[in-house]
Structure formats: C-alpha cells, structure tokens
Amino acid sequence: MNLKELVTGSSGEKQFLLGNEAAVRGVIEAGVSIAATYPGTPSSEIGNVLSVLAKDANIYFEFSTNEKVAMEVAATAAASGLRSFTFMKHVGMNVAADSFMTTAYSGVRGGMVILTADDPSLFSSQNEQDSRNYSRLANMPILEPSNCQEVKDMVKYAFDLSEQFNIPVIVRTTTRVSHMRGVVEFGDKIDNSSNNDNHWKRGHFKKDPSQFVPVPAFAGDMHVKLWNKIHKIEEITNASDLNNEIKFSQDKKYGIIASSSAYNYAHDVVKFNNLNVDILKLGFSYPFPQDKVHEFLKDLDEVFVVEEVDPIMEKETLAVCGLNNLDVIVHGKLDETFPLYHEFNSDIVADGLNKVLNFKQEENINYSSNLEQLNQDIPSRAPVLCAGCPHRAMYYGINKAIDELGLKTSDVIFASDIGCYTLGINPPYNAADYLLSMGSSVGDGCGFSVSTDQKVASFIGDSTFFHSGVSPLINAVHNKHNFVLTVLDNRITAMTGGQPNPGIPIDGMGDEAPEVSIRKLAVACGCDYVRVINPFNLDQVVKTYKEAFQRNDTAVIVSKAPCTLIKGLAKKPPVNFIEKNCNNCDKCVNEFACPAISKINGKISIDNAQCDGCNVCIQVCKYGALDAGR
Amino acid sequence: MQVGEKMDNHYSIYICGVGGQGIIKTSTIIGEAAMNQGLDVVMSEIHGMSQRGGSVSTELKIGGYTSSIIPNHGADMLLSFEPIETIRGLDKVNSQTKIVFNTHPIIPSSNDKVYPNVDNMTKVLKENFNHVLPIDGTQLAIDAGSVLSLNMVLLGAVTADDKFPLTKDSVIDAMKNNLKPKFHEMNLKAIESGYKSIRG
C-alpha cells in the first residue's frame, strides 16, 4: 500500500493496515489540525507516517523535544478551538503527566485525544505499567480498541466525545494492537482545510482564566466540574455500543469481562472451544459502565475479568458486586486465575478459564530426546549494536581509557539511559550499571558523585539529551557534581526508527529547521570541559576520556558520528583480513565484538554484507591483520 | 493441540527469522492478498528493540480469527528464514504443521553456543514432525538475481502448500502492489523457484 492512500482513500475503501497506520487514518478522518509526539515504541509508526503525510492532510505535525511539550502543544491547540492529537508510549505519559493532569481540570474547546501505547511483556520498554491507571488518576475517559478497525474508529469517535464534554480523551493501545495488522474500512473525512497561508487551519484563543488558569481559587471549582462531566459520561459508557455483549451461551452461568488485546484471546478461546460463556467487551472502559456491568453480572454465577496488565476492571467489577449485593464469584488476577504481569495470549487465557471450566483435554506432546537437546543447544540471538555503530567504538574506547588509567571496572559506575546505547549493557562492554528513565543518566551522575567515591560515567543519546538531559546538567554544574557525561550524538533518534531531533537541521515535516548545538548547550550550562570527539578515532577517544576522568567537575564529551542506519549515507568498503598477520589474540572478536567479525573454523572472517567500513577494528588490532578496504 | 483453533478455510502461518530478512514485508503481502480475496486476516508483528539483528517473527491468521497470536501448536505452517530460528518457533507447531525453512545459517554474534549442524538439525526435525521441508532459499535467491529476494523464494514456497487458501496469482498481485516495479521480474523468478522447490 502507498501511505498516501491514508489521505486520499475514500469512504468504504479497505486497506490492510498496521494499528498505528489505522490511528493516522482516524486522525485524518477526524479533521485534526495539530499533532505532536515524542517517538516511543510501540507508538512510533504513528509519528513516522504523520511526518510523511502531514502536509497532504492539512496537519501541523512536530516531533516535540519530549512528551510533556507534545502534551502542551496539543492542549493549547485544543484550547484554541482546533482538534489536536498527541501520542506516546506508556512511559511517555509519566513525562507528560504534570500537564496532562491539569488538562483534565481545564478541559478543551476543540477535541483533544491522547493516545498511549502500552507495552505488556516489555518488547521495547523499561516497565509494563498500565496506562489505564492514568484515566482513573486524572478522571479522563478512556477508549480501548482491540483491533485495527477499532483503532481507526475509536480515535475518530474520541474527538466527538472530547468536544461533547470539553474534556481530553485517552485512547489506550497495547503493543499487540499497535503492531497488529488487519483489514480497515475507511470512513468519511471531516474537512480541515486551511484558512490561512499555512497548510493547516488556525484557531483563536478566547481568554477565560477561570477555565484555563488553575490557581487555587479556580481549580477547586474545576475539580467539581470534572466530576460532573464524568458522571454524565458514565451515562454514555452505560449505553455505548463500544461496550457490547457477545453471546455464546444458552444459559447464563459464566461470563467474561474483557478489553483491548486481552479481549481477542478471550473471544477466540470461547469461540473455538465452544464454551458456554458470554463476553462483555468494554471498549469504553472509564468511566466504568457500572449499570451495564451490573446488568451483565446479575444472572451470572461466576465471571472472569480478562485484562492486561493491572487488575483495574477486576476491582471495579468487585465494587459493582459489592455496591449491589451481587452473589457472583469474580475470577481474575486477584485470585490468581490469571497472571499479574506480562501480556496474555490464547494459551494463558485458556489456562485461566480452564481452572474453573475444565474444558481442556490434556494432550501430551513428546519430542525425541535429540530435539530436546537441540532446543537447549541453539545459540541466542539478542539484539546487538549494528556493525559500524559509533556507540561500539565509544564503549571500546572508554573501557580502554579506564584500563590505561589503572582503574578497575568496579571503580567506575556506568549510568545509562534510554536508546540503542542501552545495548552497551551486553558483554564485552558491560557499560550499563544503572538506569531509571529518559534523561536519568545525568541526574544519576549527580547522585552517584556525592554518594560514592567511585568514578561515574553517564551515557545519554542526542535525542534523549534534548528530551530531559539539559536541566539535570544545569543541576550538575551548579551543585558541583563530578562525573563524565557522554552525549552519544548519532544525528538521529535511532532506536525508534530514525526520527529527527533538534540537533539536526530538519523538522518533523521534513522542512529545514535551526540546528541546536549540544556543545553550545553544555557550555551555556556552565561546563568548563566540553569536547566533541569522533568515536571512530580510537586514539582521540582514549586520550579524551583519560583527561576527563582526571577532572573534578562535570565533564561533557560529545561523541559525534552518524548512525549507520541513516538512509543515504555513503557506504564505505569493508575491511580486509590479512591472515598471515593474525596471531589469534581474538581481541577483535572478544573485546570489540562487532557482529561483522566472527571466528569460523579457527579463522577470522569478515562478513562483507554487514561490515560498514568504520575501520575501528583496524585500530584495535595490534598486528596489522585487519586493513582498510578500498 | 492445547487450544482448539481448527476450522475449514482457516490458515495460520508463523514466520520467523532474523531482523532485516524481509519478514514483515512477506507477511504483509500475504495478508493483503488474503484481504483482496475477501478473507478475514489478522497479523501480528514485532518492531523496535526486537530488531537490530535479533530474532524477528510475525504471525498471520487467515479466516475468522479475532486474536492475531497463534496458540501453541496451532500453526498450519512454520516458515523460517534461518535454520535455528526454526527451532525457536517450534512451540507453534504440531505434528501436521508444514515446516518450511531456509537452510542457510546466519551465525549470531552472541557466540554463546556453537551453531548446530544444519543437516543434523533437519534429521532431528524429521524424526519428530511429518512435514519437514528444508530449502536452500538463499541459493535460490542468488540464482534469481539477488540474495535479497530470499523472502520472495519463501513466499513462493508458502503458495505451494495445497492447504494454503490463497492463489499464487493473488499473492503475486499483492507483491507487485508492495514492491518496486524494477524488482518485479526478479521477484517473480524467486517466487516461482520457491514454489517449485516444494511442488517439485
């Protein structure tokens, strides 16, 4: 499919779309004018697609420096009467939370939708927090699509709902919904043509401090108004088609309440095993539709609540039982019918249901002992830093500097951050000892430097530095903290698929943009020692780190070289192996550990398809067995 | 099978291999072809940290499925782009699953264990499963014009299964809709050679 069809496609047309692409179509159908994000998997492709389509779709789109800024861009657009959309991964909600919480109080004029993509089973995240808690925390309605069609439809509907009640609406997906692909039938588009010289429409902000300035005198009233809205919206959730019963049973004895991807597994287990169980699917799950749930529960003996990750609807179902004196047994995570962590699948849901319903036939599958052995003998294949990755070169160099300074590994704490460079945790680099969140490496450097006598080396990527590394760097300088901060400036937001960031001269819509200098920022923060190095020059790397580690202040090293995955970079010729010079020290394999170099049948082998010609291995080899390709 | 998911005209394929082998594109082409033939289809894919040379898999389910995840032992076909990734995918297969795999190894840089002998691996698989179909997909791809057409060779192999509910023509149409015209001729050659490697 050509992505442009997300803009040009007309009502009734069907496309095979990724959940994240379906979200973009929903945004286009809803006539959104302003969209902002900070990239984070599993939501990243929404931004990648919007970045390409924004101009055709009359949308202003930006990759904001972080999720809080994105939230603020969307909130002010909605306050100005425009439809706005912000989206992020679940942990991005934590960054945005301060402003997010207030948007519930102040509300909106144009529709505002916040999509948060959760990551049960942590495919690419540091936790599996359940964003549905944010709807309860802020008192904000939440929609939970289960498939690609619903993603499109619910995103669109969320804007209507937002405008009906002047409140932002959350759409919560999971990795399995965002990265599901399915057939999506398009609907009508709302016209969002520009009313000015820009490609997107402009609104007008009409002042009303009692709505938009939550000083204590106003905010107390706002909270009362918020609850009034939520009570009214609960009437909608009780009546909504998005909360519908799917009948499979003749008698009403057992039921399932489910949402999101967990609903999909529950549905298929019931359908394909002919279980005598009805399902109440909650697509609009907060405010919790208490009357509808009561109606579903009242004739049942037992109900299963099937949800990922926290037992949120389960507790709310228990509350409905308690408030209405219902004699229904509630099975879920609290009674250990289902696990309290990780994503579900059909097998996990079937196992849980089977504890009560006893429908599964045990089938023993016996494999030969040879196969069992083979299963144990296969090598692992974890993600690694790419061949030619500038991060590997830097990690090799810093470890060499530490060694040449006579320091032990245990003398240096490596505070890491969120990005590809977190892969430095792997041997032989072992360059990640502590990690909290985006930007945390800098604050962690501050803390370790006053808490221990160990040296501290903090690592942060360029995009992450702009995201939330600058204010802790100011803290470091002002409070006289002593550590070495490396900004791994690979000229892109790499881990999430190569989005631009303020350090490169291009913006989220592909236009030219001012480039913000990391070096100048560090200098402006007050750092006396700021060095920009080429990580592929091993001598320079080692010399600079040796210098930096001997200082007693916050030293900043900008390790600057482009990510090897950036499209359009000239490919350099692969390295040559000169067998006669090799003395089998295996340093290139064991200490540099580039995936393009392996030892096959006792001989070093260069994989020409992978080798990027960074030539760092040539500098690693003392014997001249590796030579630059031509 | 632990979880029943069997009906006529239903077909589940678990596709696995290494990041960069074109696995998501192959799955998308099959899914789009299914949609064009008027069939329900859902697919699951993994992005992000899971790539960067790591193991990658997609799951594709044709027929009236709501969930895009194949239950354990529920796949009709395991299509593996790399020998040892076949072993990692075995949770999805049962005795009747067609196990089609490319015999050309990509040695992982983890180096934690010695890469197993592929002929022996094939022998062990045949001891345990009824339909084990190794093909030298990488060589067929090179013969078709480029090692990059490996995914097309394997796509051709899928269409050769007599239980596969889509026609080769609809898969070819979807390929043309998803890949650049300058590669169509090579891809057609690759699809044909993959098809023949199974149908003989």
PDB file of N, CA, C and O in Angstrom, chain A residues 388 393 536-538 572-576 592 611-621 626-629:
ATOM      1  N   GLY A 388      29.467  -1.169  12.553  1.00  0.00           N
ATOM      2  CA  GLY A 388      29.656   0.236  12.172  1.00  0.00           C
ATOM      3  C   GLY A 388      28.985   1.227  13.105  1.00  0.00           C
ATOM      4  O   GLY A 388      29.007   2.436  12.857  1.00  0.00           O
ATOM      5  N   ALA A 393      32.268   1.835  19.139  1.00  0.00           N
ATOM      6  CA  ALA A 393      33.609   2.426  19.106  1.00  0.00           C
ATOM      7  C   ALA A 393      33.864   3.226  20.378  1.00  0.00           C
ATOM      8  O   ALA A 393      34.932   3.134  20.997  1.00  0.00           O
ATOM      9  N   PHE A 536      35.152   7.140  15.978  1.00  0.00           N
ATOM     10  CA  PHE A 536      35.877   6.183  15.136  1.00  0.00           C
ATOM     11  C   PHE A 536      37.395   6.414  15.177  1.00  0.00           C
ATOM     12  O   PHE A 536      38.146   5.647  14.596  1.00  0.00           O
ATOM     13  N   ASN A 537      37.805   7.487  15.865  1.00  0.00           N
ATOM     14  CA  ASN A 537      39.235   7.744  16.038  1.00  0.00           C
ATOM     15  C   ASN A 537      39.616   7.281  17.442  1.00  0.00           C
ATOM     16  O   ASN A 537      39.504   8.026  18.424  1.00  0.00           O
ATOM     17  N   LEU A 538      40.077   6.045  17.532  1.00  0.00           N
ATOM     18  CA  LEU A 538      40.280   5.400  18.820  1.00  0.00           C
ATOM     19  C   LEU A 538      41.264   6.151  19.721  1.00  0.00           C
ATOM     20  O   LEU A 538      41.013   6.325  20.921  1.00  0.00           O
ATOM     21  N   LYS A 572      31.021   2.698   3.096  1.00  0.00           N
ATOM     22  CA  LYS A 572      32.461   2.588   2.921  1.00  0.00           C
ATOM     23  C   LYS A 572      32.823   1.119   2.657  1.00  0.00           C
ATOM     24  O   LYS A 572      32.098   0.223   3.072  1.00  0.00           O
ATOM     25  N   PRO A 573      33.950   0.880   2.000  1.00  0.00           N
ATOM     26  CA  PRO A 573      34.289  -0.515   1.661  1.00  0.00           C
ATOM     27  C   PRO A 573      34.598  -1.339   2.912  1.00  0.00           C
ATOM     28  O   PRO A 573      35.126  -0.801   3.889  1.00  0.00           O
ATOM     29  N   PRO A 574      34.269  -2.634   2.887  1.00  0.00           N
ATOM     30  CA  PRO A 574      34.515  -3.479   4.055  1.00  0.00           C
ATOM     31  C   PRO A 574      36.010  -3.703   4.304  1.00  0.00           C
ATOM     32  O   PRO A 574      36.835  -3.597   3.401  1.00  0.00           O
ATOM     33  N   VAL A 575      36.306  -4.019   5.548  1.00  0.00           N
ATOM     34  CA  VAL A 575      37.680  -4.252   5.999  1.00  0.00           C
ATOM     35  C   VAL A 575      38.216  -5.569   5.408  1.00  0.00           C
ATOM     36  O   VAL A 575      37.464  -6.518   5.193  1.00  0.00           O
ATOM     37  N   ASN A 576      39.516  -5.600   5.126  1.00  0.00           N
ATOM     38  CA  ASN A 576      40.156  -6.840   4.649  1.00  0.00           C
ATOM     39  C   ASN A 576      40.868  -7.549   5.801  1.00  0.00           C
ATOM     40  O   ASN A 576      41.478  -6.898   6.650  1.00  0.00           O
ATOM     41  N   PHE A 592      36.184  -6.249  20.926  1.00  0.00           N
ATOM     42  CA  PHE A 592      35.490  -5.256  20.108  1.00  0.00           C
ATOM     43  C   PHE A 592      34.079  -5.754  19.773  1.00  0.00           C
ATOM     44  O   PHE A 592      33.128  -4.989  19.754  1.00  0.00           O
ATOM     45  N   CYS A 611      29.772  -5.504   7.281  1.00  0.00           N
ATOM     46  CA  CYS A 611      30.834  -4.546   7.610  1.00  0.00           C
ATOM     47  C   CYS A 611      30.535  -3.187   6.992  1.00  0.00           C
ATOM     48  O   CYS A 611      30.220  -3.074   5.810  1.00  0.00           O
ATOM     49  N   ASP A 612      30.649  -2.160   7.826  1.00  0.00           N
ATOM     50  CA  ASP A 612      30.279  -0.815   7.398  1.00  0.00           C
ATOM     51  C   ASP A 612      31.520   0.026   7.098  1.00  0.00           C
ATOM     52  O   ASP A 612      31.429   1.207   6.797  1.00  0.00           O
ATOM     53  N   GLY A 613      32.698  -0.597   7.242  1.00  0.00           N
ATOM     54  CA  GLY A 613      33.934   0.135   6.952  1.00  0.00           C
ATOM     55  C   GLY A 613      34.239   1.234   7.937  1.00  0.00           C
ATOM     56  O   GLY A 613      34.842   2.244   7.581  1.00  0.00           O
ATOM     57  N   CYS A 614      33.818   1.078   9.206  1.00  0.00           N
ATOM     58  CA  CYS A 614      34.112   2.117  10.203  1.00  0.00           C
ATOM     59  C   CYS A 614      35.597   2.101  10.563  1.00  0.00           C
ATOM     60  O   CYS A 614      36.133   3.072  11.085  1.00  0.00           O
ATOM     61  N   ASN A 615      36.241   0.949  10.290  1.00  0.00           N
ATOM     62  CA  ASN A 615      37.703   0.807  10.427  1.00  0.00           C
ATOM     63  C   ASN A 615      38.210   0.893  11.868  1.00  0.00           C
ATOM     64  O   ASN A 615      39.412   1.036  12.080  1.00  0.00           O
ATOM     65  N   VAL A 616      37.329   0.813  12.838  1.00  0.00           N
ATOM     66  CA  VAL A 616      37.796   0.847  14.230  1.00  0.00           C
ATOM     67  C   VAL A 616      38.527  -0.453  14.577  1.00  0.00           C
ATOM     68  O   VAL A 616      39.520  -0.449  15.296  1.00  0.00           O
ATOM     69  N   CYS A 617      38.064  -1.572  14.005  1.00  0.00           N
ATOM     70  CA  CYS A 617      38.720  -2.852  14.313  1.00  0.00           C
ATOM     71  C   CYS A 617      40.190  -2.832  13.866  1.00  0.00           C
ATOM     72  O   CYS A 617      41.040  -3.495  14.462  1.00  0.00           O
ATOM     73  N   ILE A 618      40.464  -2.052  12.803  1.00  0.00           N
ATOM     74  CA  ILE A 618      41.851  -1.941  12.328  1.00  0.00           C
ATOM     75  C   ILE A 618      42.724  -1.310  13.412  1.00  0.00           C
ATOM     76  O   ILE A 618      43.868  -1.697  13.632  1.00  0.00           O
ATOM     77  N   GLN A 619      42.136  -0.345  14.136  1.00  0.00           N
ATOM     78  CA  GLN A 619      42.871   0.332  15.215  1.00  0.00           C
ATOM     79  C   GLN A 619      42.960  -0.564  16.455  1.00  0.00           C
ATOM     80  O   GLN A 619      43.847  -0.414  17.282  1.00  0.00           O
ATOM     81  N   VAL A 620      42.014  -1.515  16.580  1.00  0.00           N
ATOM     82  CA  VAL A 620      42.018  -2.432  17.716  1.00  0.00           C
ATOM     83  C   VAL A 620      43.129  -3.475  17.536  1.00  0.00           C
ATOM     84  O   VAL A 620      43.790  -3.874  18.486  1.00  0.00           O
ATOM     85  N   CYS A 621      43.347  -3.897  16.279  1.00  0.00           N
ATOM     86  CA  CYS A 621      44.305  -4.975  16.003  1.00  0.00           C
ATOM     87  C   CYS A 621      45.737  -4.434  16.049  1.00  0.00           C
ATOM     88  O   CYS A 621      46.095  -3.517  15.315  1.00  0.00           O
ATOM     89  N   LEU A 626      44.099  -6.611  10.156  1.00  0.00           N
ATOM     90  CA  LEU A 626      42.903  -6.030   9.550  1.00  0.00           C
ATOM     91  C   LEU A 626      43.325  -4.756   8.827  1.00  0.00           C
ATOM     92  O   LEU A 626      44.102  -3.959   9.360  1.00  0.00           O
ATOM     93  N   ASP A 627      42.805  -4.604   7.623  1.00  0.00           N
ATOM     94  CA  ASP A 627      43.272  -3.486   6.804  1.00  0.00           C
ATOM     95  C   ASP A 627      42.076  -2.824   6.114  1.00  0.00           C
ATOM     96  O   ASP A 627      41.093  -3.497   5.795  1.00  0.00           O
ATOM     97  N   ALA A 628      42.185  -1.523   5.913  1.00  0.00           N
ATOM     98  CA  ALA A 628      41.071  -0.783   5.302  1.00  0.00           C
ATOM     99  C   ALA A 628      40.793  -1.304   3.892  1.00  0.00           C
ATOM    100  O   ALA A 628      41.719  -1.563   3.123  1.00  0.00           O
ATOM    101  N   GLY A 629      39.534  -1.477   3.587  1.00  0.00           N
ATOM    102  CA  GLY A 629      39.146  -1.881   2.242  1.00  0.00           C
ATOM    103  C   GLY A 629      39.258  -0.711   1.283  1.00  0.00           C
ATOM    104  O   GLY A 629      39.300   0.440   1.706  1.00  0.00           O
TER     105      GLY A 629
END
